[in-house]
Amino acid sequence: MDAHYSILIIGYIFGFYMSWNIGANDVANSMASAVGAKAITIRQAVFIAGILNVLGATFIGSHVTNTIRKGIVSTEILGDPHLALIGALSALLASALWVSFATWKSLPVSTTHSIVGAMIGFGVMAGGFSVINWAKLGAVVVSWIISPLFSLVIAFCMFKIIVKLILIRENAFAQAIRLSPAFIGLTCFVVVLSFLFKTPLGKKLSLETPSALLVALILAVLLGFIGSKILRYYVRRDHSNGVEEIFRRIQIGTSCYVALAQGANDVANAIGPLAVIYFLVSTGSVGAKVPVPIHLLLFGGVGIACGISMAGHRVMKTLGTKITTLTNTRGFSVDFAAATTVLIASKMGLPVSTTHAAVGGVMGVGMAHGLEAVNFRIILQIVVYWVLTVPAAALTSVLIFKILEYIL
């Protein structure tokens, strides 16, 4: 077999392994609050997230990807195809190994930051420290503080609003039914805006901000009333669980959206470097951006689905049960806070992680019941792993780069 095709097969194996890790760690976050609040079982979460991730990755995933993730490393080092090939292989394996280690420890980390760290390791080996965009790297570091803090505050406030407007009222169930169009509409408003601004398909529609706000507002009002009608039909037949049953159904919807969006956005972390290898082997050269064939997106989507089904329960358990006790109203507040944080931060140009926002949201609803309701020992472990992600992936990438450079 031609040596180039042997390298391509290795690239597919590494790419699938990275996709598997995205499913096992990153995507598991999307369903963690729903599982923790017992809105759905782990088996149902795996089934729903698996299907939505394949659909999100294949049909609304990025069809063009930056070869050097997030512009952290100068594209000049791509001039040497041999160097670019070794770099893409090193980055894929190094980032996947770090995420595997974090998943084994049952701790949520950002796969985007892992691939960023791995690309830094490759960039330093290929062109020295001067090829690193330190300002961009600084923004990644700032996001470790901004995204959980934003989400913490929003989740705290949202849960306090639910308590004040519904939970402490004499007839809480009737009040929840009465206000359900507002909560469903508010959620739809954030979800529609996130879809328009955050997903590759939404960006292709290229709606200006005022138009996007108008579309989101109209759909939010419409879906709020339709959703409320459906909710009244089903919940009134079985309201043994009262208010929590209403928010359980809204929460399933928000978790499904996060799973679909993560499939669309995170698949690039695995398929971006694989696309570089694919085009280097096929054409012998590659530009600063490369198109991603749909079969690679489907390949990545299947890898993500396998990861969440085989190992997603580990991170789900940590985020959903070990930080604080989640109910459906708290789980809804977490999902709403995470989606809103990512949406606002993205519009401000800040590189935030859904993982970090989800952890901040869980802390926020926990703190709404006092500091003693939050397990800060687990929080400390998670933060240590966030800080270690970039240097650990970078150092592993350097090591793998040296080994591959010697072999190839």
mmCIF file of C-alpha atoms in Angstrom, residues 11-220:
data_model
loop_
_atom_site.group_PDB
_atom_site.id
_atom_site.type_symbol
_atom_site.label_atom_id
_atom_site.label_comp_id
_atom_site.label_asym_id
_atom_site.label_seq_id
_atom_site.Cartn_x
_atom_site.Cartn_y
_atom_site.Cartn_z
ATOM 1 C CA GLY A 11 -5.526 9.937 10.271
ATOM 2 C CA TYR A 12 -8.993 8.351 10.120
ATOM 3 C CA ILE A 13 -8.237 6.297 13.252
ATOM 4 C CA PHE A 14 -6.978 9.357 15.170
ATOM 5 C CA GLY A 15 -9.930 11.448 13.894
ATOM 6 C CA PHE A 16 -12.440 8.839 15.013
ATOM 7 C CA TYR A 17 -10.729 8.600 18.401
ATOM 8 C CA MET A 18 -10.975 12.399 18.841
ATOM 9 C CA SER A 19 -14.666 12.354 17.781
ATOM 10 C CA TRP A 20 -15.283 9.566 20.286
ATOM 11 C CA ASN A 21 -13.721 11.723 23.011
ATOM 12 C CA ILE A 22 -15.864 14.742 22.072
ATOM 13 C CA GLY A 23 -18.935 12.544 22.553
ATOM 14 C CA ALA A 24 -17.661 10.997 25.793
ATOM 15 C CA ASN A 25 -16.761 14.295 27.459
ATOM 16 C CA ASP A 26 -17.970 17.469 25.749
ATOM 17 C CA VAL A 27 -21.334 16.335 24.405
ATOM 18 C CA ALA A 28 -22.178 14.470 27.607
ATOM 19 C CA ASN A 29 -22.448 17.963 29.152
ATOM 20 C CA SER A 30 -25.482 18.743 26.995
ATOM 21 C CA MET A 31 -27.541 16.049 28.686
ATOM 22 C CA ALA A 32 -25.970 16.170 32.164
ATOM 23 C CA SER A 33 -28.468 18.540 33.803
ATOM 24 C CA ALA A 34 -31.440 16.687 32.245
ATOM 25 C CA VAL A 35 -30.104 13.369 33.567
ATOM 26 C CA GLY A 36 -29.179 14.872 36.952
ATOM 27 C CA ALA A 37 -32.679 16.336 37.326
ATOM 28 C CA LYS A 38 -34.160 12.971 36.253
ATOM 29 C CA ALA A 39 -35.918 14.572 33.276
ATOM 30 C CA ILE A 40 -34.625 11.610 31.238
ATOM 31 C CA THR A 41 -32.620 8.463 31.986
ATOM 32 C CA ILE A 42 -28.977 8.029 30.928
ATOM 33 C CA ARG A 43 -30.100 5.484 28.306
ATOM 34 C CA GLN A 44 -32.614 7.971 26.832
ATOM 35 C CA ALA A 45 -29.976 10.738 26.931
ATOM 36 C CA VAL A 46 -27.486 8.566 25.038
ATOM 37 C CA PHE A 47 -30.103 7.686 22.406
ATOM 38 C CA ILE A 48 -31.315 11.277 21.900
ATOM 39 C CA ALA A 49 -27.836 12.858 21.959
ATOM 40 C CA GLY A 50 -26.420 10.182 19.623
ATOM 41 C CA ILE A 51 -29.030 10.827 16.923
ATOM 42 C CA LEU A 52 -28.998 14.639 17.279
ATOM 43 C CA ASN A 53 -25.203 14.785 17.147
ATOM 44 C CA VAL A 54 -25.015 12.785 13.926
ATOM 45 C CA LEU A 55 -27.717 15.038 12.405
ATOM 46 C CA GLY A 56 -26.048 18.226 13.730
ATOM 47 C CA ALA A 57 -22.560 17.219 12.572
ATOM 48 C CA THR A 58 -23.654 16.009 9.135
ATOM 49 C CA PHE A 59 -26.251 18.551 8.061
ATOM 50 C CA ILE A 60 -25.415 21.768 9.917
ATOM 51 C CA GLY A 61 -21.743 21.091 10.777
ATOM 52 C CA SER A 62 -18.996 23.340 9.463
ATOM 53 C CA HIS A 63 -18.302 22.537 5.821
ATOM 54 C CA VAL A 64 -15.223 24.752 5.856
ATOM 55 C CA THR A 65 -12.784 24.684 8.742
ATOM 56 C CA ASN A 66 -9.768 26.722 9.803
ATOM 57 C CA THR A 67 -6.773 24.458 9.527
ATOM 58 C CA ILE A 68 -5.070 26.181 12.424
ATOM 59 C CA ARG A 69 -7.787 26.151 15.043
ATOM 60 C CA LYS A 70 -9.045 29.566 16.184
ATOM 61 C CA GLY A 71 -6.114 31.428 14.589
ATOM 62 C CA ILE A 72 -3.828 30.611 17.524
ATOM 63 C CA VAL A 73 -0.935 29.512 15.297
ATOM 64 C CA SER A 74 0.338 31.332 12.201
ATOM 65 C CA THR A 75 -0.746 29.707 8.933
ATOM 66 C CA GLU A 76 2.766 30.234 7.466
ATOM 67 C CA ILE A 77 3.922 26.940 8.951
ATOM 68 C CA LEU A 78 1.526 25.112 6.618
ATOM 69 C CA GLY A 79 3.880 25.833 3.727
ATOM 70 C CA ASP A 80 5.675 22.514 4.208
ATOM 71 C CA PRO A 81 3.120 19.712 3.485
ATOM 72 C CA HIS A 82 5.203 17.093 5.341
ATOM 73 C CA LEU A 83 5.339 19.297 8.441
ATOM 74 C CA ALA A 84 1.600 20.055 8.227
ATOM 75 C CA LEU A 85 0.822 16.322 7.967
ATOM 76 C CA ILE A 86 2.848 15.457 11.069
ATOM 77 C CA GLY A 87 1.359 18.454 12.894
ATOM 78 C CA ALA A 88 -2.250 17.456 12.141
ATOM 79 C CA LEU A 89 -1.626 13.871 13.295
ATOM 80 C CA SER A 90 0.137 15.077 16.481
ATOM 81 C CA ALA A 91 -2.635 17.552 17.321
ATOM 82 C CA LEU A 92 -5.404 14.978 16.850
ATOM 83 C CA LEU A 93 -3.785 12.299 19.000
ATOM 84 C CA ALA A 94 -2.504 14.656 21.725
ATOM 85 C CA SER A 95 -5.850 16.393 22.251
ATOM 86 C CA ALA A 96 -7.723 13.072 22.181
ATOM 87 C CA LEU A 97 -5.394 11.526 24.777
ATOM 88 C CA TRP A 98 -5.871 14.442 27.172
ATOM 89 C CA VAL A 99 -9.681 14.379 26.833
ATOM 90 C CA SER A 100 -9.601 10.579 27.342
ATOM 91 C CA PHE A 101 -7.655 11.063 30.557
ATOM 92 C CA ALA A 102 -10.145 13.703 31.803
ATOM 93 C CA THR A 103 -13.089 11.427 30.888
ATOM 94 C CA TRP A 104 -11.472 8.547 32.763
ATOM 95 C CA LYS A 105 -11.296 10.878 35.792
ATOM 96 C CA SER A 106 -15.003 11.744 35.111
ATOM 97 C CA LEU A 107 -14.190 15.469 34.796
ATOM 98 C CA PRO A 108 -15.644 17.827 32.126
ATOM 99 C CA VAL A 109 -13.038 19.702 30.027
ATOM 100 C CA SER A 110 -13.216 21.747 26.821
ATOM 101 C CA THR A 111 -12.287 19.746 23.700
ATOM 102 C CA THR A 112 -11.809 23.051 21.866
ATOM 103 C CA HIS A 113 -9.171 24.159 24.390
ATOM 104 C CA SER A 114 -7.560 20.723 24.144
ATOM 105 C CA ILE A 115 -7.149 21.013 20.356
ATOM 106 C CA VAL A 116 -5.916 24.613 20.819
ATOM 107 C CA GLY A 117 -3.237 23.372 23.263
ATOM 108 C CA ALA A 118 -2.217 20.579 20.892
ATOM 109 C CA MET A 119 -1.902 23.035 17.969
ATOM 110 C CA ILE A 120 0.302 25.278 20.134
ATOM 111 C CA GLY A 121 2.611 22.310 20.801
ATOM 112 C CA PHE A 122 2.828 21.615 17.058
ATOM 113 C CA GLY A 123 3.300 25.314 16.249
ATOM 114 C CA VAL A 124 6.195 25.712 18.707
ATOM 115 C CA MET A 125 7.948 22.632 17.310
ATOM 116 C CA ALA A 126 7.423 23.686 13.691
ATOM 117 C CA GLY A 127 8.107 27.435 13.878
ATOM 118 C CA GLY A 128 9.094 28.425 17.433
ATOM 119 C CA PHE A 129 7.238 30.607 19.950
ATOM 120 C CA SER A 130 6.933 33.492 17.463
ATOM 121 C CA VAL A 131 4.200 31.695 15.459
ATOM 122 C CA ILE A 132 1.850 31.653 18.463
ATOM 123 C CA ASN A 133 -0.810 34.388 18.679
ATOM 124 C CA TRP A 134 -0.418 35.131 22.403
ATOM 125 C CA ALA A 135 -3.327 37.619 22.459
ATOM 126 C CA LYS A 136 -5.709 34.895 21.235
ATOM 127 C CA LEU A 137 -4.311 32.503 23.809
ATOM 128 C CA GLY A 138 -4.882 35.185 26.484
ATOM 129 C CA ALA A 139 -8.563 35.376 25.430
ATOM 130 C CA VAL A 140 -8.862 31.608 25.944
ATOM 131 C CA VAL A 141 -7.452 31.990 29.473
ATOM 132 C CA VAL A 142 -9.872 34.855 30.239
ATOM 133 C CA SER A 143 -12.770 32.628 29.111
ATOM 134 C CA TRP A 144 -11.991 30.206 31.971
ATOM 135 C CA ILE A 145 -13.220 32.957 34.318
ATOM 136 C CA ILE A 146 -15.846 34.778 32.223
ATOM 137 C CA SER A 147 -18.024 31.888 31.003
ATOM 138 C CA PRO A 148 -18.627 30.104 34.342
ATOM 139 C CA LEU A 149 -19.133 33.453 36.098
ATOM 140 C CA PHE A 150 -21.671 34.716 33.509
ATOM 141 C CA SER A 151 -23.540 31.422 33.632
ATOM 142 C CA LEU A 152 -23.441 31.245 37.433
ATOM 143 C CA VAL A 153 -25.111 34.661 37.750
ATOM 144 C CA ILE A 154 -27.775 33.937 35.081
ATOM 145 C CA ALA A 155 -28.650 30.491 36.545
ATOM 146 C CA PHE A 156 -28.801 31.961 40.070
ATOM 147 C CA CYS A 157 -31.136 34.780 38.953
ATOM 148 C CA MET A 158 -33.347 32.517 36.803
ATOM 149 C CA PHE A 159 -33.855 30.025 39.628
ATOM 150 C CA LYS A 160 -34.617 32.841 42.105
ATOM 151 C CA ILE A 161 -37.217 34.213 39.613
ATOM 152 C CA ILE A 162 -38.853 30.763 39.370
ATOM 153 C CA VAL A 163 -38.923 30.531 43.173
ATOM 154 C CA LYS A 164 -40.438 34.010 43.566
ATOM 155 C CA LEU A 165 -43.003 33.743 40.757
ATOM 156 C CA ILE A 166 -43.978 30.086 41.139
ATOM 157 C CA LEU A 167 -42.495 27.843 43.826
ATOM 158 C CA ILE A 168 -43.453 29.917 46.907
ATOM 159 C CA ARG A 169 -46.968 30.677 45.624
ATOM 160 C CA GLU A 170 -49.959 28.999 47.239
ATOM 161 C CA ASN A 171 -51.111 27.305 44.015
ATOM 162 C CA ALA A 172 -47.724 26.797 42.421
ATOM 163 C CA PHE A 173 -48.936 24.339 39.759
ATOM 164 C CA ALA A 174 -51.614 26.694 38.392
ATOM 165 C CA GLN A 175 -49.148 29.579 38.465
ATOM 166 C CA ALA A 176 -46.577 27.487 36.532
ATOM 167 C CA ILE A 177 -49.195 26.616 33.901
ATOM 168 C CA ARG A 178 -50.194 30.298 33.644
ATOM 169 C CA LEU A 179 -46.595 31.450 33.155
ATOM 170 C CA SER A 180 -45.520 28.561 30.907
ATOM 171 C CA PRO A 181 -45.887 30.578 27.628
ATOM 172 C CA ALA A 182 -43.380 33.123 29.031
ATOM 173 C CA PHE A 183 -40.783 30.508 30.050
ATOM 174 C CA ILE A 184 -41.183 28.475 26.842
ATOM 175 C CA GLY A 185 -41.095 31.668 24.745
ATOM 176 C CA LEU A 186 -37.994 32.985 26.535
ATOM 177 C CA THR A 187 -36.243 29.655 25.974
ATOM 178 C CA CYS A 188 -37.237 29.588 22.290
ATOM 179 C CA PHE A 189 -35.962 33.169 21.890
ATOM 180 C CA VAL A 190 -32.479 32.163 23.106
ATOM 181 C CA VAL A 191 -32.486 28.888 21.145
ATOM 182 C CA VAL A 192 -33.536 30.548 17.846
ATOM 183 C CA LEU A 193 -30.925 33.321 18.264
ATOM 184 C CA SER A 194 -28.251 30.727 19.147
ATOM 185 C CA PHE A 195 -29.156 28.736 16.050
ATOM 186 C CA LEU A 196 -28.958 31.853 13.843
ATOM 187 C CA PHE A 197 -25.679 33.138 15.321
ATOM 188 C CA LYS A 198 -23.848 29.999 16.441
ATOM 189 C CA THR A 199 -24.422 27.196 13.940
ATOM 190 C CA PRO A 200 -22.700 27.108 10.537
ATOM 191 C CA LEU A 201 -26.108 26.748 8.815
ATOM 192 C CA GLY A 202 -27.452 29.778 10.694
ATOM 193 C CA LYS A 203 -24.394 31.826 9.698
ATOM 194 C CA LYS A 204 -25.013 30.932 6.049
ATOM 195 C CA LEU A 205 -28.433 32.599 6.312
ATOM 196 C CA SER A 206 -26.409 35.704 7.327
ATOM 197 C CA LEU A 207 -29.282 37.626 8.945
ATOM 198 C CA GLU A 208 -28.328 41.008 10.411
ATOM 199 C CA THR A 209 -28.754 41.342 14.192
ATOM 200 C CA PRO A 210 -32.024 43.395 14.062
ATOM 201 C CA SER A 211 -33.582 40.911 11.582
ATOM 202 C CA ALA A 212 -32.426 37.948 13.668
ATOM 203 C CA LEU A 213 -33.912 39.530 16.826
ATOM 204 C CA LEU A 214 -37.241 40.102 15.033
ATOM 205 C CA VAL A 215 -37.374 36.523 13.674
ATOM 206 C CA ALA A 216 -36.489 35.135 17.133
ATOM 207 C CA LEU A 217 -39.149 37.316 18.812
ATOM 208 C CA ILE A 218 -41.933 36.278 16.421
ATOM 209 C CA LEU A 219 -41.029 32.590 16.684
ATOM 210 C CA ALA A 220 -40.667 32.849 20.487
#
